[in-house]
Amino acid sequence: LDTYNNLTLKTLMGLEWVSKHCPNASYVVKADRDVFLNLAYLVRQFLVPPKTNFMTGHLYQNTAPLRNKGSKWYVPHEVYPNKTYPPYCGGPAYVLSGDLAQKIYGVAQTLPVMNMEDVFMGICLRALGLGPTASPWGVYNMVRLEFERCRFSRLVMVHHYQPQELLRVWPSFQEAPATCHR
Ligand SMILES: *[C@@H]1O[C@H](CO)[C@@H](O)[C@H](O)[C@H]1NC(C)=O
Ligand SMILES: *[C@@H]1O[C@H](CO)[C@@H](O)[C@H](O)[C@H]1NC(C)=O
Ligand SMILES: *[C@@H]1O[C@H](CO)[C@@H](O)[C@H](O)[C@H]1NC(C)=O
C-alpha cells in the first residue's frame, strides 16, 4: 500500500530499481513531488567531479524521535529505542552517489525497517560506517521561499512547491542564466 507509513519501503523499492536498472549511474536524487529542484546548479556546484560514498541534502544532526502518538512522525520505542537519530538528510530532496544506492539497498535488508524514511537512510549510512555530507546553508530549503528567479538560480531545493506552481514559475526560472549575475 502506497501510504505515508510505507514511505521507507517505497524509497527502498526505488533504490532496488536503481541498483538493478541503473547500476552505473553517477548519482541518484530522491525528491518529493512538492519541491522546486534546480538540477543544473546541483550538478555544477556540488557533484563535479564524481564522488563515491557520498550523500548530501539538508543535514539533521542530534535530532530525537517524536514520542507523541498524535504526531505524523510518531516513532514508538519498539520501532526505535535510541534517544537520538544518526545524522541524516531531510526527506524532501537528497542526493546520493550511485554506488551508495546499491550499498544502502543492500544493508537495508539486514536492518529493521522504520517508518521515518529519511532517518532510515541515515541509519543505513551509519551501519555502513558512513555519514552524510553537509551542504552550505541555504542551498536546501525546508521552509518555503517565495519564487525569485535569481535567488532560485543559486539554490538546489525549495520545499512546498506544488506541481501547478512549478509549472507557473518554470518559464521565468529558465530566463535566469541570461538575466542574473553569477
Ligand atoms: C504497507 O504495505 C503493506 C503491503 O501492501 C500493507 O499490508 C500495510 O498495511 C501497509 N502499512 C501501512 C502502515 O500502510
Ligand atoms: C555498467 O558498466 C559496465 C562496465 O563498464 C558495463 O559492462 C555495463 O554494460 C554497464 N551497465 C549499464 C546498464 O549501463
Ligand atoms: C543505538 O544505540 C546503540 C547503543 O549505543 C548503538 O550500538 C546503535 O548503533 C544505535 N543505533 C543507531 C541506529 O544509531
Short mmCIF file of C-alpha atoms and ligand atoms in Angstrom, two decimals:
data_model
loop_
_atom_site.label_atom_id
_atom_site.label_comp_id
_atom_site.label_asym_id
_atom_site.label_seq_id
_atom_site.Cartn_x
_atom_site.Cartn_y
_atom_site.Cartn_z
CA LEU A 1 0.00 0.00 0.00
CA ASP A 2 1.33 3.41 -1.03
CA THR A 3 0.79 5.14 2.33
CA TYR A 4 2.86 7.63 4.31
CA ASN A 5 3.83 4.98 6.82
CA ASN A 6 5.15 2.79 3.99
CA LEU A 7 7.32 5.54 2.52
CA THR A 8 10.51 3.78 3.60
CA LEU A 9 9.51 0.71 1.61
CA LYS A 10 8.69 2.86 -1.41
CA THR A 11 12.10 4.54 -1.28
CA LEU A 12 13.86 1.20 -0.87
CA MET A 13 11.92 -0.02 -3.90
CA GLY A 14 13.32 2.97 -5.79
CA LEU A 15 16.85 2.09 -4.70
CA GLU A 16 16.26 -1.54 -5.73
CA TRP A 17 15.16 -0.32 -9.16
CA VAL A 18 18.24 1.88 -9.48
CA SER A 19 20.54 -0.95 -8.36
CA LYS A 20 19.10 -3.29 -10.99
CA HIS A 21 18.50 -0.96 -13.92
CA CYS A 22 20.99 1.93 -13.50
CA PRO A 23 24.00 0.28 -11.84
CA ASN A 24 26.37 2.78 -13.43
CA ALA A 25 24.52 5.99 -12.56
CA SER A 26 26.87 8.57 -11.04
CA TYR A 27 24.18 9.94 -8.76
CA VAL A 28 20.63 9.39 -7.63
CA VAL A 29 18.28 12.13 -6.45
CA LYS A 30 15.28 11.30 -4.35
CA ALA A 31 12.83 14.20 -4.40
CA ASP A 32 9.24 14.60 -3.31
CA ARG A 33 6.66 15.82 -5.80
CA ASP A 34 6.29 19.13 -3.97
CA VAL A 35 9.79 20.51 -4.32
CA PHE A 36 11.42 23.04 -6.60
CA LEU A 37 14.64 21.35 -7.76
CA ASN A 38 17.48 23.15 -9.54
CA LEU A 39 19.27 20.19 -11.04
CA ALA A 40 21.72 22.18 -13.18
CA TYR A 41 23.03 24.09 -10.16
CA LEU A 42 23.22 20.92 -8.08
CA VAL A 43 25.36 19.17 -10.67
CA ARG A 44 27.58 22.15 -11.46
CA GLN A 45 28.25 23.25 -7.88
CA PHE A 46 28.28 20.05 -5.89
CA LEU A 47 28.61 16.90 -7.98
CA VAL A 48 31.54 17.51 -10.31
CA PRO A 49 33.94 15.71 -10.23
CA PRO A 50 32.06 12.47 -9.43
CA LYS A 51 32.15 11.31 -5.82
CA THR A 52 31.58 7.95 -4.14
CA ASN A 53 30.18 7.07 -0.70
CA PHE A 54 28.57 10.48 -0.86
CA MET A 55 25.18 11.70 0.33
CA THR A 56 24.07 15.29 0.81
CA GLY A 57 20.99 17.39 1.41
CA HIS A 58 19.66 19.34 4.38
CA LEU A 59 21.56 17.80 7.28
CA TYR A 60 19.81 16.95 10.55
CA GLN A 61 22.07 16.17 13.49
CA ASN A 62 21.29 15.20 17.09
CA THR A 63 17.56 15.08 16.49
CA ALA A 64 15.35 12.85 18.61
CA PRO A 65 12.39 10.57 17.86
CA LEU A 66 8.95 12.12 18.44
CA ARG A 67 7.24 10.00 21.09
CA ASN A 68 3.89 11.81 20.87
CA LYS A 69 1.29 9.39 19.49
CA GLY A 70 -0.63 12.13 17.68
CA SER A 71 2.33 13.17 15.54
CA LYS A 72 2.62 12.34 11.85
CA TRP A 73 6.20 11.39 12.68
CA TYR A 74 5.46 9.34 15.82
CA VAL A 75 8.06 6.64 16.37
CA PRO A 76 7.31 4.06 19.09
CA HIS A 77 10.10 2.81 21.38
CA GLU A 78 9.67 -0.68 19.95
CA VAL A 79 10.47 0.65 16.49
CA TYR A 80 13.46 2.81 17.52
CA PRO A 81 14.71 2.63 21.11
CA ASN A 82 17.67 5.07 20.94
CA LYS A 83 17.47 8.61 22.24
CA THR A 84 18.81 10.28 19.10
CA TYR A 85 18.98 9.60 15.40
CA PRO A 86 22.21 9.34 13.47
CA PRO A 87 22.85 12.31 11.10
CA TYR A 88 20.53 12.20 8.08
CA CYS A 89 19.36 14.29 5.13
CA GLY A 90 15.83 15.72 5.17
CA GLY A 91 13.36 13.75 3.06
CA PRO A 92 12.03 16.39 0.62
CA ALA A 93 15.18 16.02 -1.53
CA TYR A 94 18.55 14.39 -1.10
CA VAL A 95 21.33 13.19 -3.37
CA LEU A 96 23.46 10.09 -3.19
CA SER A 97 26.26 8.69 -5.28
CA GLY A 98 25.23 5.72 -7.41
CA ASP A 99 27.48 3.30 -5.52
CA LEU A 100 25.74 4.28 -2.31
CA ALA A 101 22.30 3.50 -3.72
CA GLN A 102 23.37 -0.13 -4.05
CA LYS A 103 25.09 -0.21 -0.65
CA ILE A 104 22.12 1.33 1.16
CA TYR A 105 19.73 -1.05 -0.56
CA GLY A 106 21.97 -3.95 0.46
CA VAL A 107 22.46 -3.01 4.10
CA ALA A 108 18.74 -2.17 4.48
CA GLN A 109 18.00 -5.88 4.04
CA THR A 110 19.87 -6.57 7.29
CA LEU A 111 18.21 -3.83 9.41
CA PRO A 112 14.76 -3.47 10.97
CA VAL A 113 12.85 -1.01 8.78
CA MET A 114 11.31 2.04 10.43
CA ASN A 115 8.66 4.48 9.24
CA MET A 116 10.79 7.64 9.08
CA GLU A 117 12.19 7.25 5.57
CA ASP A 118 14.87 9.93 5.72
CA VAL A 119 16.01 8.83 9.18
CA PHE A 120 16.22 5.26 7.95
CA MET A 121 18.64 6.34 5.20
CA GLY A 122 20.81 7.80 7.98
CA ILE A 123 20.59 4.54 9.93
CA CYS A 124 21.72 2.65 6.81
CA LEU A 125 24.64 5.05 6.33
CA ARG A 126 25.73 4.53 9.93
CA ALA A 127 25.52 0.75 9.50
CA LEU A 128 27.85 1.17 6.52
CA GLY A 129 30.28 3.18 8.65
CA LEU A 130 29.46 6.32 6.65
CA GLY A 131 27.61 9.59 7.16
CA PRO A 132 26.04 12.37 5.11
CA THR A 133 27.94 15.48 4.00
CA ALA A 134 26.51 18.88 4.91
CA SER A 135 25.67 21.30 2.11
CA PRO A 136 26.18 25.06 2.54
CA TRP A 137 23.43 26.81 4.45
CA GLY A 138 20.50 27.96 2.29
CA VAL A 139 21.04 25.51 -0.55
CA TYR A 140 18.36 23.06 0.62
CA ASN A 141 15.34 25.00 1.91
CA MET A 142 12.98 23.04 4.11
CA VAL A 143 10.78 26.12 4.53
CA ARG A 144 9.06 27.61 1.51
CA LEU A 145 10.58 30.72 -0.09
CA GLU A 146 8.66 32.96 -2.45
CA PHE A 147 9.90 32.48 -6.00
CA GLU A 148 12.63 34.88 -7.06
CA ARG A 149 14.38 33.96 -10.26
CA CYS A 150 17.95 34.93 -9.42
CA ARG A 151 17.83 33.65 -5.87
CA PHE A 152 16.41 30.33 -7.05
CA SER A 153 19.20 30.04 -9.61
CA ARG A 154 21.67 29.82 -6.69
CA LEU A 155 19.99 27.16 -4.59
CA VAL A 156 19.24 23.48 -5.10
CA MET A 157 15.90 22.83 -3.41
CA VAL A 158 12.87 24.61 -2.01
CA HIS A 159 10.19 22.57 -0.28
CA HIS A 160 6.43 23.20 -0.65
CA TYR A 161 6.08 23.94 -4.36
CA GLN A 162 3.09 22.13 -5.76
CA PRO A 163 3.10 20.86 -9.36
CA GLN A 164 0.88 23.70 -10.63
CA GLU A 165 3.21 26.27 -9.09
CA LEU A 166 6.25 24.60 -10.58
CA LEU A 167 4.65 24.91 -14.00
CA ARG A 168 3.95 28.58 -13.29
CA VAL A 169 7.47 29.57 -12.17
CA TRP A 170 9.49 27.38 -14.51
CA PRO A 171 9.36 29.63 -17.62
CA SER A 172 10.68 32.55 -15.56
CA PHE A 173 13.31 30.35 -13.96
CA GLN A 174 14.55 29.40 -17.44
CA GLU A 175 15.48 33.07 -18.01
CA ALA A 176 17.87 33.11 -15.03
CA PRO A 177 21.11 32.26 -16.88
CA ALA A 178 20.62 35.21 -19.24
CA THR A 179 19.45 37.74 -16.64
CA CYS A 180 21.14 37.03 -13.28
CA HIS A 181 24.68 37.95 -12.25
CA ARG A 182 26.64 34.92 -11.15
C1 LIG B 1 2.25 -1.18 3.96
O1 LIG B 1 2.06 -2.01 2.83
C2 LIG B 1 1.68 -3.34 3.15
C3 LIG B 1 1.71 -4.15 1.86
O2 LIG B 1 0.84 -3.60 0.90
C4 LIG B 1 0.32 -3.33 3.82
O3 LIG B 1 -0.04 -4.65 4.18
C5 LIG B 1 0.40 -2.47 5.08
O4 LIG B 1 -0.88 -2.33 5.62
C6 LIG B 1 0.97 -1.09 4.76
N1 LIG B 1 1.24 -0.41 6.01
C7 LIG B 1 0.81 0.79 6.27
C8 LIG B 1 1.17 1.34 7.61
O5 LIG B 1 0.18 1.46 5.48
C1 LIG B 2 27.83 -0.67 -16.50
O1 LIG B 2 29.23 -0.65 -16.70
C2 LIG B 2 29.75 -1.92 -17.01
C3 LIG B 2 31.29 -1.79 -17.00
O2 LIG B 2 31.70 -0.66 -17.73
C4 LIG B 2 29.20 -2.35 -18.36
O3 LIG B 2 29.70 -3.63 -18.71
C5 LIG B 2 27.68 -2.44 -18.26
O4 LIG B 2 27.11 -2.74 -19.52
C6 LIG B 2 27.09 -1.12 -17.74
N1 LIG B 2 25.67 -1.34 -17.48
C7 LIG B 2 24.72 -0.49 -17.88
C8 LIG B 2 23.32 -0.87 -17.53
O5 LIG B 2 24.98 0.53 -18.48
C1 LIG B 3 21.60 2.68 19.18
O1 LIG B 3 22.43 2.69 20.32
C2 LIG B 3 23.28 1.56 20.40
C3 LIG B 3 23.99 1.63 21.76
O2 LIG B 3 24.64 2.87 21.90
C4 LIG B 3 24.24 1.56 19.21
O3 LIG B 3 25.08 0.43 19.27
C5 LIG B 3 23.44 1.54 17.94
O4 LIG B 3 24.31 1.66 16.83
C6 LIG B 3 22.44 2.68 17.92
N1 LIG B 3 21.61 2.58 16.73
C7 LIG B 3 21.60 3.50 15.78
C8 LIG B 3 20.69 3.23 14.63
O5 LIG B 3 22.24 4.53 15.83
#
